[in-house]
mmCIF file of C-alpha atoms and ligand atoms in Angstrom:
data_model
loop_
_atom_site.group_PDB
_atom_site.id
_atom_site.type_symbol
_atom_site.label_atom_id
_atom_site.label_comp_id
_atom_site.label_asym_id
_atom_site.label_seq_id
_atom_site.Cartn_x
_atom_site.Cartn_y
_atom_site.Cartn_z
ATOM 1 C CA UNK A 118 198.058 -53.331 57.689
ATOM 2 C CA UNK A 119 194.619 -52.350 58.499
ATOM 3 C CA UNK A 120 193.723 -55.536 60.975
ATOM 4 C CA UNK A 121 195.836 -57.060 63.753
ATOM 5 C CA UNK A 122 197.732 -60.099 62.877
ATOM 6 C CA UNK A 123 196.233 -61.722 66.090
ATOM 7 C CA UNK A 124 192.968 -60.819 68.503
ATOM 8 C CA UNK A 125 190.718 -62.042 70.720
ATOM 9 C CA UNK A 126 187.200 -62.328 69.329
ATOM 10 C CA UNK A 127 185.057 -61.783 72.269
ATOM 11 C CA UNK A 128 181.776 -62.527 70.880
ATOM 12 C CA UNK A 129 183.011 -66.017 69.719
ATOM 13 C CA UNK A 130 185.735 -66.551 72.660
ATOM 14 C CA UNK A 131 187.915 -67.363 70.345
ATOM 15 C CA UNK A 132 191.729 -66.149 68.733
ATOM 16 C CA UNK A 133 191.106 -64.693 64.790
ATOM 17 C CA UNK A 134 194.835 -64.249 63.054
ATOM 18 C CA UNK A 135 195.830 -64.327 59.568
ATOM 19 C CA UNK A 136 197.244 -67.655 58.050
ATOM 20 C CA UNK A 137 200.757 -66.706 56.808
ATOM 21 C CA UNK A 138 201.446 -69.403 55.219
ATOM 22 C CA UNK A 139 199.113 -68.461 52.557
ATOM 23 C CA UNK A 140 200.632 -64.684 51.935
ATOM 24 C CA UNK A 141 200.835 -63.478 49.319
ATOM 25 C CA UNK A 142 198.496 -65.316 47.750
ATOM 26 C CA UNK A 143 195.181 -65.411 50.043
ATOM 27 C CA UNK A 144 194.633 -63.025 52.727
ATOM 28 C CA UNK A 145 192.493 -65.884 54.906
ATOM 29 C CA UNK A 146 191.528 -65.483 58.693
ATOM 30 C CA UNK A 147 191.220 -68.375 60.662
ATOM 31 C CA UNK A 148 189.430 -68.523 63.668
ATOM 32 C CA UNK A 149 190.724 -70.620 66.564
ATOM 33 C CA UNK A 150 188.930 -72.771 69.630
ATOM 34 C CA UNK A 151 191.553 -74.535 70.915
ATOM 35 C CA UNK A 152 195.047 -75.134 72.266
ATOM 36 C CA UNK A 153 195.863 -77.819 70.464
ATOM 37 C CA UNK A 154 194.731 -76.045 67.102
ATOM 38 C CA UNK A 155 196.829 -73.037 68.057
ATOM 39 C CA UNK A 156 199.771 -74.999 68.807
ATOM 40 C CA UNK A 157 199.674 -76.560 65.247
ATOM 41 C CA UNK A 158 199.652 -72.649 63.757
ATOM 42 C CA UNK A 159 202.161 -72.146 65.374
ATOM 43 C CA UNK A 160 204.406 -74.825 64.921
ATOM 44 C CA UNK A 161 203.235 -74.771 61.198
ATOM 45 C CA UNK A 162 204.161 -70.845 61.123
ATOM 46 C CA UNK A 163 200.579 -69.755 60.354
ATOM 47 C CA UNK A 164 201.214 -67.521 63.265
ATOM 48 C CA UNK A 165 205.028 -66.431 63.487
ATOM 49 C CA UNK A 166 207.364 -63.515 64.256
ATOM 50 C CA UNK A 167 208.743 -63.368 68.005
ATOM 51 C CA UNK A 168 206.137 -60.651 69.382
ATOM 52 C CA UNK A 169 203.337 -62.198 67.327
ATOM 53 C CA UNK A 170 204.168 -65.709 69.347
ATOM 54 C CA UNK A 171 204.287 -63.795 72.163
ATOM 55 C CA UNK A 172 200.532 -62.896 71.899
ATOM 56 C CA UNK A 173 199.668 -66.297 70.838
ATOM 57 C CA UNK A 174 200.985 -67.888 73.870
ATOM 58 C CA UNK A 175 199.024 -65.156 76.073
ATOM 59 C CA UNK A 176 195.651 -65.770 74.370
ATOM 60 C CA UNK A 177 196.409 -69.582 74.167
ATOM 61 C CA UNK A 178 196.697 -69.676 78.105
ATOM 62 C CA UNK A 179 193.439 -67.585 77.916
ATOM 63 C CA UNK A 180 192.072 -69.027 75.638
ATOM 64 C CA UNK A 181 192.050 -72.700 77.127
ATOM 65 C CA UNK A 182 191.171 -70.695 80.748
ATOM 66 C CA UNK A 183 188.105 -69.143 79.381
ATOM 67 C CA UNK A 184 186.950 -72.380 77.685
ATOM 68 C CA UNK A 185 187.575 -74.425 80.818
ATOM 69 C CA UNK A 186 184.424 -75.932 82.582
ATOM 70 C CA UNK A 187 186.638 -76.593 85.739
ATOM 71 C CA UNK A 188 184.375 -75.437 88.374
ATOM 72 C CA UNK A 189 187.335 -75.660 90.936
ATOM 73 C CA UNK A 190 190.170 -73.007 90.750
ATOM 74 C CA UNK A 191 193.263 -75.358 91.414
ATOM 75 C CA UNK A 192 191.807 -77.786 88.457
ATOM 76 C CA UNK A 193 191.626 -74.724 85.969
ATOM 77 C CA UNK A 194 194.769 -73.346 87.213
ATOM 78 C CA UNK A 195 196.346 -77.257 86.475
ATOM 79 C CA UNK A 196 194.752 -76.927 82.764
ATOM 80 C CA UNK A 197 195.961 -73.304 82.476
ATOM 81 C CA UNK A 198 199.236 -74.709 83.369
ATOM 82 C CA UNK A 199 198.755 -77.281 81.002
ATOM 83 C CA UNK A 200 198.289 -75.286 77.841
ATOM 84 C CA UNK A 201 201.103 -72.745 78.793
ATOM 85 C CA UNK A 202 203.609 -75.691 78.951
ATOM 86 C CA UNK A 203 202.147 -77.324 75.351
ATOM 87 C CA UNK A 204 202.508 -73.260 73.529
ATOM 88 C CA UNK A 205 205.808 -73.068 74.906
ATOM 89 C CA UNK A 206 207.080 -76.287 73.809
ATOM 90 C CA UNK A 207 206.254 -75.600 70.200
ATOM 91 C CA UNK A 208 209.055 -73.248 68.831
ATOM 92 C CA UNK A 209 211.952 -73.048 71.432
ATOM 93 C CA UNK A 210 214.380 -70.163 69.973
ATOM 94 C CA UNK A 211 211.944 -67.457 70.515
ATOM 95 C CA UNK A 212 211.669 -66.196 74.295
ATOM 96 C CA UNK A 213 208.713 -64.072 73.729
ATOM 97 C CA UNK A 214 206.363 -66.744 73.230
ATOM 98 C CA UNK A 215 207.093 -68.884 77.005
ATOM 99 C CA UNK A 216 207.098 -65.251 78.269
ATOM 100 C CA UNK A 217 203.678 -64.876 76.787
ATOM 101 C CA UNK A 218 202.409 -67.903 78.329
ATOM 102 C CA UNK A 219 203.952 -66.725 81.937
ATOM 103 C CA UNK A 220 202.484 -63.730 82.019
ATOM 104 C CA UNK A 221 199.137 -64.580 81.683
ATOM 105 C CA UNK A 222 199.553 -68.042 83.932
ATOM 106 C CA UNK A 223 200.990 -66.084 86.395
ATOM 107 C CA UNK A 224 197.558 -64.152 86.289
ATOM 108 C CA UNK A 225 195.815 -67.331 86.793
ATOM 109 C CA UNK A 226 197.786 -68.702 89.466
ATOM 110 C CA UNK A 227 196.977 -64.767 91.859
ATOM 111 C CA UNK A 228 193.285 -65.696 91.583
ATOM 112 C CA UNK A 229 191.217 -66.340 94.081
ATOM 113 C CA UNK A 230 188.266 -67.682 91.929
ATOM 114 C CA UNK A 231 187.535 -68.856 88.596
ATOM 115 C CA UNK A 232 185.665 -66.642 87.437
ATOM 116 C CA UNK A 233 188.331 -64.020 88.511
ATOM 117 C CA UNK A 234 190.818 -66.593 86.837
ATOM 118 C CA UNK A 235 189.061 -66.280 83.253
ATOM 119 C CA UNK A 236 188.470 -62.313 83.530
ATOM 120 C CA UNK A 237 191.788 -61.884 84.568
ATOM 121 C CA UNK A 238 193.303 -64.280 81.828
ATOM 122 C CA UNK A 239 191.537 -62.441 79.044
ATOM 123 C CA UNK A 240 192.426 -58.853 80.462
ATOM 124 C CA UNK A 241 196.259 -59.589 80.723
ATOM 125 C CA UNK A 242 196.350 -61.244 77.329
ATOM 126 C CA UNK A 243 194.659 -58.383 75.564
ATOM 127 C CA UNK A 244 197.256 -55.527 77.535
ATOM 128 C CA UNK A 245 199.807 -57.920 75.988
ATOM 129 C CA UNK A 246 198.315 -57.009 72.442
ATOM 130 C CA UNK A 247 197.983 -53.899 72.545
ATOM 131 C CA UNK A 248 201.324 -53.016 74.630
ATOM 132 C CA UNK A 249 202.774 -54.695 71.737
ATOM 133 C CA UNK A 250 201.535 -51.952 69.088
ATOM 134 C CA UNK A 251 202.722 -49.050 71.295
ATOM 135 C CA UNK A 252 206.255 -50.730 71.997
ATOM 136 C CA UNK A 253 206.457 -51.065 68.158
ATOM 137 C CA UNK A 254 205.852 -47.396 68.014
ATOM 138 C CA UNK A 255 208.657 -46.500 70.250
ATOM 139 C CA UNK A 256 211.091 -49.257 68.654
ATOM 140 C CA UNK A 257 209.822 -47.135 65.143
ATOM 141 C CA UNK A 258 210.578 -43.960 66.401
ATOM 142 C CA UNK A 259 214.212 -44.285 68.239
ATOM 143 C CA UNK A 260 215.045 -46.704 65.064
ATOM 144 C CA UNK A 261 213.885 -44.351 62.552
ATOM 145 C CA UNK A 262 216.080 -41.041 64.268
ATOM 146 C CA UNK A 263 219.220 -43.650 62.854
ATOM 147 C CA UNK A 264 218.580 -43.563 59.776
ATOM 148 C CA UNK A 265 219.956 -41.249 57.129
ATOM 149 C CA UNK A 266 217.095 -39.084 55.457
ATOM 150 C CA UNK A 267 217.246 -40.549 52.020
ATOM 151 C CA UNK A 268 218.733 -44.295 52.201
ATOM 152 C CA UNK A 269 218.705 -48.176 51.299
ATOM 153 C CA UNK A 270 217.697 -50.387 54.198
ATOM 154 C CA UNK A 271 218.460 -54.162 54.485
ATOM 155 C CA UNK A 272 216.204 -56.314 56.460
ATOM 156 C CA UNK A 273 215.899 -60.366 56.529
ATOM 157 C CA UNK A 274 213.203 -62.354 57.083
ATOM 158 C CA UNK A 275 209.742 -60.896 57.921
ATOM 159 C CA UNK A 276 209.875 -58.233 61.476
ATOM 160 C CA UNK A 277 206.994 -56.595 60.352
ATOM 161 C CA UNK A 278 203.472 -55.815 61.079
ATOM 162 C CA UNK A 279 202.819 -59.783 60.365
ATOM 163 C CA UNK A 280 205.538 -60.480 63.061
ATOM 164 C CA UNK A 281 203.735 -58.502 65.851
ATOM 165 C CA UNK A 282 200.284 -57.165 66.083
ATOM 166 C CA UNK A 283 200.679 -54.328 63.854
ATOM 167 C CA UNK A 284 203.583 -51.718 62.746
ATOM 168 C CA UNK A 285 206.611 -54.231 63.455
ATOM 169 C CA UNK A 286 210.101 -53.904 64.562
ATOM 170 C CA UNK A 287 212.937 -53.508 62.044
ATOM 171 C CA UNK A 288 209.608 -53.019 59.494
ATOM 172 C CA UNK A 289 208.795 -50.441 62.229
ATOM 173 C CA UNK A 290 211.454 -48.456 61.994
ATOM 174 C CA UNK A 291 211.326 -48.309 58.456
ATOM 175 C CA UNK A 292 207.742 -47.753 58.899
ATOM 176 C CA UNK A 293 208.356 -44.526 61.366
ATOM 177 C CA UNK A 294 211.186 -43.054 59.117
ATOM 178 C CA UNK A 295 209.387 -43.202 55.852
ATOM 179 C CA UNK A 296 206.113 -41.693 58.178
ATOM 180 C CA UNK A 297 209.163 -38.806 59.414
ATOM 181 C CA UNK A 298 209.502 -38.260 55.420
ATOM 182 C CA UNK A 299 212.360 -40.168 55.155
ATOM 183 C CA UNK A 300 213.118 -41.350 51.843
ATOM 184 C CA UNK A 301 214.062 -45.295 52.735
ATOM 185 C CA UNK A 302 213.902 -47.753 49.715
ATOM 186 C CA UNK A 303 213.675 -51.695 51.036
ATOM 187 C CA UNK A 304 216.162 -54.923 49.792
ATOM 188 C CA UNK A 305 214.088 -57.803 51.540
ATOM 189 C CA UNK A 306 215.979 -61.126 51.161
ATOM 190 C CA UNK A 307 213.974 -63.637 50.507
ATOM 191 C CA UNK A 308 214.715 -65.659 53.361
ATOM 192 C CA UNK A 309 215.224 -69.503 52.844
ATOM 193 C CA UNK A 310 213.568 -72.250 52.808
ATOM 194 C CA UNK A 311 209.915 -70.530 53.797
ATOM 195 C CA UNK A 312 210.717 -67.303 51.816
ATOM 196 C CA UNK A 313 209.362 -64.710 55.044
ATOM 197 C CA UNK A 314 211.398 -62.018 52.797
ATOM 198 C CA UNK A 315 209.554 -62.153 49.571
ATOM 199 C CA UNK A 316 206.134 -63.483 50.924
ATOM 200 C CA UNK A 317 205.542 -61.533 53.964
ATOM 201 C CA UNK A 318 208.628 -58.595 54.575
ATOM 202 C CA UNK A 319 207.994 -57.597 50.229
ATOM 203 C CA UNK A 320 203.759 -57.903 50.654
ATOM 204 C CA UNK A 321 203.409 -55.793 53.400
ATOM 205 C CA UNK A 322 205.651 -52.814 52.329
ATOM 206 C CA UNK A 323 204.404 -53.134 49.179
ATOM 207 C CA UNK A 324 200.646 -52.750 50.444
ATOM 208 C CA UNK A 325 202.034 -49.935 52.254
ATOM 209 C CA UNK A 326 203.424 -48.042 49.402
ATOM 210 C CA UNK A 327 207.304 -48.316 50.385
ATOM 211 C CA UNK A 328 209.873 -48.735 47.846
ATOM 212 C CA UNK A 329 210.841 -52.706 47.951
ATOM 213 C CA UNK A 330 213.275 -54.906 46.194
ATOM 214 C CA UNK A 331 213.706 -58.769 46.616
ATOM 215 C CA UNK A 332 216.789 -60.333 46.504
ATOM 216 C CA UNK A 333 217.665 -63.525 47.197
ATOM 217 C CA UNK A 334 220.076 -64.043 50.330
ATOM 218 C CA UNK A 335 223.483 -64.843 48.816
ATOM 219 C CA UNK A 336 223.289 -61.075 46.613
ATOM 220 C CA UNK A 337 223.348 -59.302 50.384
ATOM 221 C CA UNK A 338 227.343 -59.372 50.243
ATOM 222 C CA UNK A 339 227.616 -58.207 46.630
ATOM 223 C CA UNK A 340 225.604 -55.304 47.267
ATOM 224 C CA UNK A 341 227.205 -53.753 50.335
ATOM 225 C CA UNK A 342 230.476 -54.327 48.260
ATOM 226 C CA UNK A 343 229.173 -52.357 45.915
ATOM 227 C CA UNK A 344 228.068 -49.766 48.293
ATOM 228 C CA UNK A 345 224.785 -50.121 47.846
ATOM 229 C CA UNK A 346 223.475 -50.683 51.432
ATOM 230 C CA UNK A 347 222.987 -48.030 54.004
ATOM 231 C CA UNK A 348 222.117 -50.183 56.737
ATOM 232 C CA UNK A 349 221.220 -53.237 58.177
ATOM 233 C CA UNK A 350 218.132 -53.597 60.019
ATOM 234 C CA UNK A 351 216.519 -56.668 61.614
ATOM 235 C CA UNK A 352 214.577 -58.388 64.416
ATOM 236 C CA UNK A 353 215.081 -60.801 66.752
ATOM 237 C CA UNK A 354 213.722 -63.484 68.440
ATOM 238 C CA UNK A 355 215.858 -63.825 71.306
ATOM 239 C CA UNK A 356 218.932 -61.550 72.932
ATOM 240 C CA UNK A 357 221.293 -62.884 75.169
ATOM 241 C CA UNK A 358 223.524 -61.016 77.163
ATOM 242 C CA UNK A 359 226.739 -62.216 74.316
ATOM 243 C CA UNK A 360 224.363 -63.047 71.213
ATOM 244 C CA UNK A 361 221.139 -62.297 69.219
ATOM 245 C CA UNK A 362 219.445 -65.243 67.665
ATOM 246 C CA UNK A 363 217.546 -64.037 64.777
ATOM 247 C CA UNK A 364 216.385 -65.821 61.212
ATOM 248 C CA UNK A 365 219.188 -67.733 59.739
ATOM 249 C CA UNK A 366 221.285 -66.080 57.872
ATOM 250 C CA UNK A 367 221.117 -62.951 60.074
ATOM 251 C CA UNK A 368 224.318 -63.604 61.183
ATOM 252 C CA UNK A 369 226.261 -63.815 57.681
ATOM 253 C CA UNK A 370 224.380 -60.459 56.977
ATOM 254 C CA UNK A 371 226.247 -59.138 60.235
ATOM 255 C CA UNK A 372 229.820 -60.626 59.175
ATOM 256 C CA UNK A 373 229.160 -59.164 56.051
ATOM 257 C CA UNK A 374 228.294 -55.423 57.378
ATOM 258 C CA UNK A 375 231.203 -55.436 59.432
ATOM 259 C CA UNK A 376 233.168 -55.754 56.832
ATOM 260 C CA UNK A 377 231.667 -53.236 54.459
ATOM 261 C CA UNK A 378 231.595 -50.574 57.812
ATOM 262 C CA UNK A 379 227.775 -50.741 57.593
ATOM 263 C CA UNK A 380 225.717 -50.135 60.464
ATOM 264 C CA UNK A 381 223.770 -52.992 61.795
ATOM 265 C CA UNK A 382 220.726 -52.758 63.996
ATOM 266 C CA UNK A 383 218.622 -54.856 65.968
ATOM 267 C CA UNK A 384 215.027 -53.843 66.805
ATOM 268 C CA UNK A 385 213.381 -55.508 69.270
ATOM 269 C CA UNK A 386 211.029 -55.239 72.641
ATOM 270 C CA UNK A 387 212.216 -55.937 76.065
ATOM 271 C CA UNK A 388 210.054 -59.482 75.746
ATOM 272 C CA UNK A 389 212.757 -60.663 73.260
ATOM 273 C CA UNK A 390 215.391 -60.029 75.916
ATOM 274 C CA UNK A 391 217.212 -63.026 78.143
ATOM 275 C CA UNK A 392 219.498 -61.013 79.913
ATOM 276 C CA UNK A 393 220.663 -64.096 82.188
ATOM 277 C CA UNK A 394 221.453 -66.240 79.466
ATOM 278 C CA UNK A 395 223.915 -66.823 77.085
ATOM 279 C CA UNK A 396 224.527 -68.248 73.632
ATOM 280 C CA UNK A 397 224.653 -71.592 74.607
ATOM 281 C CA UNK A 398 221.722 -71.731 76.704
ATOM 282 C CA UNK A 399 219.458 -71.155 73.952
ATOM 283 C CA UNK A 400 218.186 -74.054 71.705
ATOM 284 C CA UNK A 401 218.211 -73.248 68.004
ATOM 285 C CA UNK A 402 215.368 -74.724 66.633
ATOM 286 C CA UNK A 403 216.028 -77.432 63.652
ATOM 287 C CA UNK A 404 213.100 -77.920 61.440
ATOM 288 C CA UNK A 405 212.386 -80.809 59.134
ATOM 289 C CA UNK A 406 214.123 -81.543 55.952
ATOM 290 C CA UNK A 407 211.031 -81.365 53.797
ATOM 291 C CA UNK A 408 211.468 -77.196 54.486
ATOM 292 C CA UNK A 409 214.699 -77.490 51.990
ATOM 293 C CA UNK A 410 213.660 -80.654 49.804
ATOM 294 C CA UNK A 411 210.323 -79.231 49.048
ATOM 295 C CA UNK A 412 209.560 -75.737 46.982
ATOM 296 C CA UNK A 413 205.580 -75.849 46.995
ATOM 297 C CA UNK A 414 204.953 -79.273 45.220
ATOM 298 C CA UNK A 415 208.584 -79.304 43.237
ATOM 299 C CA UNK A 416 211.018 -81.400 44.861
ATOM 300 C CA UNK A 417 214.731 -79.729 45.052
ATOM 301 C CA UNK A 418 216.483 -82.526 46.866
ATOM 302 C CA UNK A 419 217.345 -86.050 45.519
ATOM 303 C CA UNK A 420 216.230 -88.398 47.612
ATOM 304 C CA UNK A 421 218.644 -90.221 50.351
ATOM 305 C CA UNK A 422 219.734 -86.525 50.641
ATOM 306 C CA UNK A 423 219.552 -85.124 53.872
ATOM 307 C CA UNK A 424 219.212 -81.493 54.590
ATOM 308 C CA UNK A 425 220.459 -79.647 58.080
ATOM 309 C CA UNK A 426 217.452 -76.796 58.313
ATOM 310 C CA UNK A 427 218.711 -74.610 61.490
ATOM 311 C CA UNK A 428 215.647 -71.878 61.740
ATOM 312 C CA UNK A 429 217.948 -69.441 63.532
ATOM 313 C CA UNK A 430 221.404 -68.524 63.969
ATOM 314 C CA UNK A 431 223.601 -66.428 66.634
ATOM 315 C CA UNK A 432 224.961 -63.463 65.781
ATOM 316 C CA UNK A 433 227.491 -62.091 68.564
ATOM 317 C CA UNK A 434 226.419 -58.977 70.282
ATOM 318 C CA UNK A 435 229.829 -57.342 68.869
ATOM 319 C CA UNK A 436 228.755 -57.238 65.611
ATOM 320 C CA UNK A 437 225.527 -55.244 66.585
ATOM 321 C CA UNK A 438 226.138 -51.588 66.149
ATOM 322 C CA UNK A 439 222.653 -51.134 68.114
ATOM 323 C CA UNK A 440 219.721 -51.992 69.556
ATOM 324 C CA UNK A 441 216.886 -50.200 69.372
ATOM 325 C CA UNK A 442 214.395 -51.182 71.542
ATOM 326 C CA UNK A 443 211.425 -49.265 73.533
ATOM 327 C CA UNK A 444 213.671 -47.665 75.763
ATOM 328 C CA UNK A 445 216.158 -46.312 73.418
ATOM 329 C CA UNK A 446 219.389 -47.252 71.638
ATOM 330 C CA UNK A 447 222.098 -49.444 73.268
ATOM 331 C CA UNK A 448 224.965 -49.745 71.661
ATOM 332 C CA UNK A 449 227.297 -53.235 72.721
ATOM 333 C CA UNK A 450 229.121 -54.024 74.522
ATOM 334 C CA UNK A 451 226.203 -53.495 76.522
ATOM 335 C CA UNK A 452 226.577 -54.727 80.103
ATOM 336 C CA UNK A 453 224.355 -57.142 81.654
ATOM 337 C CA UNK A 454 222.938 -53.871 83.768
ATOM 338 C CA UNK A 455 222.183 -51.888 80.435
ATOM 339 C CA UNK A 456 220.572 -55.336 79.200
ATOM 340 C CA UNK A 457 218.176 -55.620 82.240
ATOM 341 C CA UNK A 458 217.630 -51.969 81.662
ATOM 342 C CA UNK A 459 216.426 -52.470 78.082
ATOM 343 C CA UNK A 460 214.328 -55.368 79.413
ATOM 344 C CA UNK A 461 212.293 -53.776 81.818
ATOM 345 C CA UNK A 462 208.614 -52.734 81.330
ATOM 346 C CA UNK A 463 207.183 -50.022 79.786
HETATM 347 O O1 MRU B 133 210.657 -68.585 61.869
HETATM 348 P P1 MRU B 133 210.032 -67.241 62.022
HETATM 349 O O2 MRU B 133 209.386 -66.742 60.777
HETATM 350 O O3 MRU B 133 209.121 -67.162 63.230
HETATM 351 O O4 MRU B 133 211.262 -66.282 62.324
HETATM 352 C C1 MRU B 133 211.012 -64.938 62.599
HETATM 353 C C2 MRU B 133 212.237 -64.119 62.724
HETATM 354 O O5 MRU B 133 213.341 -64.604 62.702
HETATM 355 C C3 MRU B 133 212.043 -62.653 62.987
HETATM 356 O O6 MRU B 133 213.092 -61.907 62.457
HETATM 357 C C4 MRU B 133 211.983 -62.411 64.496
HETATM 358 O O7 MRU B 133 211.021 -63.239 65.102
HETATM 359 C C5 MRU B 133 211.704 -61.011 64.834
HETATM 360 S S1 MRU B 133 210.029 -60.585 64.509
HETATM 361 C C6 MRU B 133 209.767 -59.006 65.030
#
């Protein structure tokens, strides 16, 4: 992609990202004053993607700091503190985005003015950006030395470019192998009910020239039956020290790799690791029926139906033949030491 998903536009004070819920249809960039407007995006999954909520959070917290008329510190640390807690209420599965908002609050809180507050705000958020680009980099190149040099990668859901600032996680990797001269053709699955797979994982490979193929999520077991699959690759929006919660259906891709002996990897930065929890700690976000009963303005449910729309599932850590993060490759079991280890900062 040749723009960030998500960036501060200093001349306006104000967050620009891209509206994915428009992709692929309209490439439209909305620009954003408030908290409360952010908040909505994200909810809505305008903005999306673990590391791309991450950033969000950070220049929400900034954002609402920098707009602030509070001419006394404590009252724009309380509304700093304010808008941190309303970004991290919005999407709970995700850990990146609450760390997002802590990072830069934290910021806010070791200032001794506000004027420092709002300088310092801005700064962190922005390192947040762009450390994001260079840990997708690394996650790219230790994913991409996995891969064989001619093969047929897997991924669910959207960990691209559109999911982080720019290059992406599992889309990283694939991103850095094909850049290595690896010959790596795509099968995106679609990704029910909001279709990240064939709207956002199939457009952005495709703008990038890289062989991709859209399937839709129940063909993933035929094809590694038929040996068509090389390997598994996704993201992840949290990792536990027992479980990674990813996209639902990320776990019946895993079952289904184990069984077929193919390798499954999990690409993600150390802000997507919660080393001192476990699976059931984590809340998996349930969204609202009208997700599954709705296809654009066709209705696909009778009514009096209900519909049980889980965002995310848990796949156990022993079904993960790696992760590849910025530090490297762990392969589980991974101990709670090698965890904290992947976790720490660049
Ligand atoms: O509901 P979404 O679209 O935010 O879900 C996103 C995913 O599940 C991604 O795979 C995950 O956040 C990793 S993004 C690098």
């Amino acid at each position: 992609m040749d723009r960030d998903t998500i960036a501060w536009d200093a001349e306006n004070g104000t967050i620009e990202f891209l509206d994915q819920t428009l992709l692929p249809g309209e490439v439209r960039i909305v620009r954003c004053g408030d908290v409360e407007r952010l908040a909505q995006a994200i909810r809505r999954l305008e903005i999306r993607g673990a590391p791309a909520l991450g950033v969000a959070g950070a220049y929400g917290v900034a954002l609402a700091v920098h707009r602030s008329t509070a001419r006394d510190l404590s009252a724009l640390q309380q509304e700093a503190s304010h808008a941190a807690d309303i970004l991290a209420a919005t999407r709970p599965t995700a850990v990146n985005l609450a760390w997002g908002t802590s990072r830069v609050l934290s910021r806010v809180m070791a200032s001794a003015s506000p004027d420092e507050a709002k300088d310092a705000a801005i700064r962190e958020a922005k390192a947040i950006a762009t450390e994001d680009v260079e840990l997708c980099k690394r996650i790219g190149e230790h994913g991409a030395a996995l891969l064989p040099d001619a093969c047929t990668v897997l991924t669910h859901c959207n960990a691209g470019a559109l999911a982080c600032v720019r290059w992406g996680t599992a889309l990283g990797v694939i991103r850095s192998a094909v850049e290595a001269g690896k010959q790596v053709s795509v099968i995106a699955c679609e990704t029910r009910p909001l279709f990240q797979g064939s709207r956002l994982t199939a457009w952005e490979l495709a703008n990038d020239g890289i062989d991709v193929r859209v399937i839709p999520d129940s063909a993933a077991a035929h094809l590694m039956h038929k040996g068509r699959i090389d390997a598994v690759v996704v993201g992840a929006d949290r990792v536990t020290n027992d479980t990674v919660f990813n996209k639902i259906g990320t776990y019946m891709h895993a079952v289904c790799a184990r069984h077929h002996a193919v390798p499954f990897y999990v690409a993600a930065p150390y802000s997507t690791f919660d080393a001192a929890s476990s699976e059931g700690d984590v809340v998996i976000e349930l969204r609202s029926r009208d997700e599954i009963a709705w296809c654009g303005d066709r209705l696909l449910l009778p009514a009096g139906v209900d519909a049980l729309n889980y965002a995310f599932d848990a796949t156990p850590l022993d079904l993960v033949t790696a992760l590849v993060t910025e530090r490297g490759v762990f392969h589980p079991p991974v101990s709670t030491e090698g965890l904290n280890r992947a976790r720490r900062t660049i």
